[in-house]
XYZ file of C-alpha atoms in Angstrom:
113
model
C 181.272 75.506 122.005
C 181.477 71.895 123.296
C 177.749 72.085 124.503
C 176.564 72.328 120.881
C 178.908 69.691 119.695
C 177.671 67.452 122.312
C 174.141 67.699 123.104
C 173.041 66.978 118.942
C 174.973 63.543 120.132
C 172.640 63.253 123.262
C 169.609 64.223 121.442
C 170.134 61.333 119.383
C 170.861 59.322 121.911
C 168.358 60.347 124.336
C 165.464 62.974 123.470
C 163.715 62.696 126.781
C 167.125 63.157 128.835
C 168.131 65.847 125.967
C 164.570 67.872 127.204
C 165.309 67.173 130.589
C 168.845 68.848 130.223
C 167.675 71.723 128.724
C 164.529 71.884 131.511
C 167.438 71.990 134.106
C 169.479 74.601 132.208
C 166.221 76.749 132.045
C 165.356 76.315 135.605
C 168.938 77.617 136.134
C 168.357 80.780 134.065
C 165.172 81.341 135.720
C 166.915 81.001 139.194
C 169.729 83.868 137.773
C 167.388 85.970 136.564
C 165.524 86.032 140.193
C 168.818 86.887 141.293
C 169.033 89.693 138.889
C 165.781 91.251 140.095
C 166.866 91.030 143.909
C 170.180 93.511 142.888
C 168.378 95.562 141.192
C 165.247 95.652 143.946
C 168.153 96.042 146.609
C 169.545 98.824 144.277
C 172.747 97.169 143.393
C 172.159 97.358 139.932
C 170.539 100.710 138.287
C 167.136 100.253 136.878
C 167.806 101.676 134.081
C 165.290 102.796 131.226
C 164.955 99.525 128.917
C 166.339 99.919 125.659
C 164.312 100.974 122.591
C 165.266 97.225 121.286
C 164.033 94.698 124.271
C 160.723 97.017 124.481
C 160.170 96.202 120.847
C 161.366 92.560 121.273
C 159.084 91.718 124.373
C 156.078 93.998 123.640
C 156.865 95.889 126.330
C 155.555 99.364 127.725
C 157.635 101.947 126.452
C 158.790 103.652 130.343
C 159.392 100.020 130.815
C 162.651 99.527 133.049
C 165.472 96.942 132.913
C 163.762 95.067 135.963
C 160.614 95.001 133.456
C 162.817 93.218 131.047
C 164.670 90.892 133.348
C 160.746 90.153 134.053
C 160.121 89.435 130.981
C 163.064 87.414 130.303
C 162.640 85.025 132.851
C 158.605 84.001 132.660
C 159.753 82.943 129.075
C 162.773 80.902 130.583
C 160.565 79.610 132.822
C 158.029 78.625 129.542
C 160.988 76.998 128.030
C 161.448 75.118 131.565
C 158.014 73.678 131.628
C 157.997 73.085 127.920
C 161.126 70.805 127.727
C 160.113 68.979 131.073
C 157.002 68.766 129.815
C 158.292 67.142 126.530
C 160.442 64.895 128.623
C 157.330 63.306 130.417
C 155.642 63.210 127.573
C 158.288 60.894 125.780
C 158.622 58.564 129.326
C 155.068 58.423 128.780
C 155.366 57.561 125.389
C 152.704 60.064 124.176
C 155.237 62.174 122.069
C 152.840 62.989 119.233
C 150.521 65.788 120.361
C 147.997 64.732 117.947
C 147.221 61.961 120.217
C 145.440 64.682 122.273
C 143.269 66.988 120.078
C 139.817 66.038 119.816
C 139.037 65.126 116.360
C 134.676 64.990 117.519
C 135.027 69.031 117.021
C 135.133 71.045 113.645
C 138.074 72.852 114.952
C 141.040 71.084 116.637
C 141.547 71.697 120.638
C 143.360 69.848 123.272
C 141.295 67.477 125.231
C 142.151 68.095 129.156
């Protein structure tokens, strides 16, 4: 599709707008899937069992139900939201190695808060 021919192009261009893109994108998917879970809550959609597969793939309960996976799927869009916003600031910043943050006093590496 044209969004994978294009945003390689931007990411080269521009990493921190590139992250910021994909933060907005994200934040959209998060907003659908909120969406999702209101049909099914107001019974508009079935909540079905979940399949065998998105149980597996999620770690889920095994009764789980298809508003457990919409659950599921959006807390890690909204990971992916934070993360790429996150990366965004960080490049403004100009703090895009993470290194710059773990505390190298300690015998085992941790972020310093």
């Amino acid at each position: 599709t044209g969004f994978f021919a294009v945003f390689p192009l931007l990411y080269m261009v521009s990493p921190r707008t590139a992250h910021r893109v994909v933060g907005y994108l994200e934040e959209e998917a998060v907003t659908s899937n909120t969406h999702f879970i209101g049909e099914i809550d107001a019974g508009r959609i079935e909540n079905i069992k979940a399949p065998e597969i998105t149980v597996a793939y999620w770690n889920l309960d095994p009764e789980s139900t298809l508003r457990d996976v919409v659950l599921a799927v959006r807390a890690d869009e909204a990971l992916h939201r934070d993360t790429n916003h996150h990366f965004s600031d960080r490049i403004r910043a100009k703090r895009e190695s993470l290194f710059e943050d773990m505390d190298t006093n300690s015998n085992k590496p941790h972020i310093k808060y």
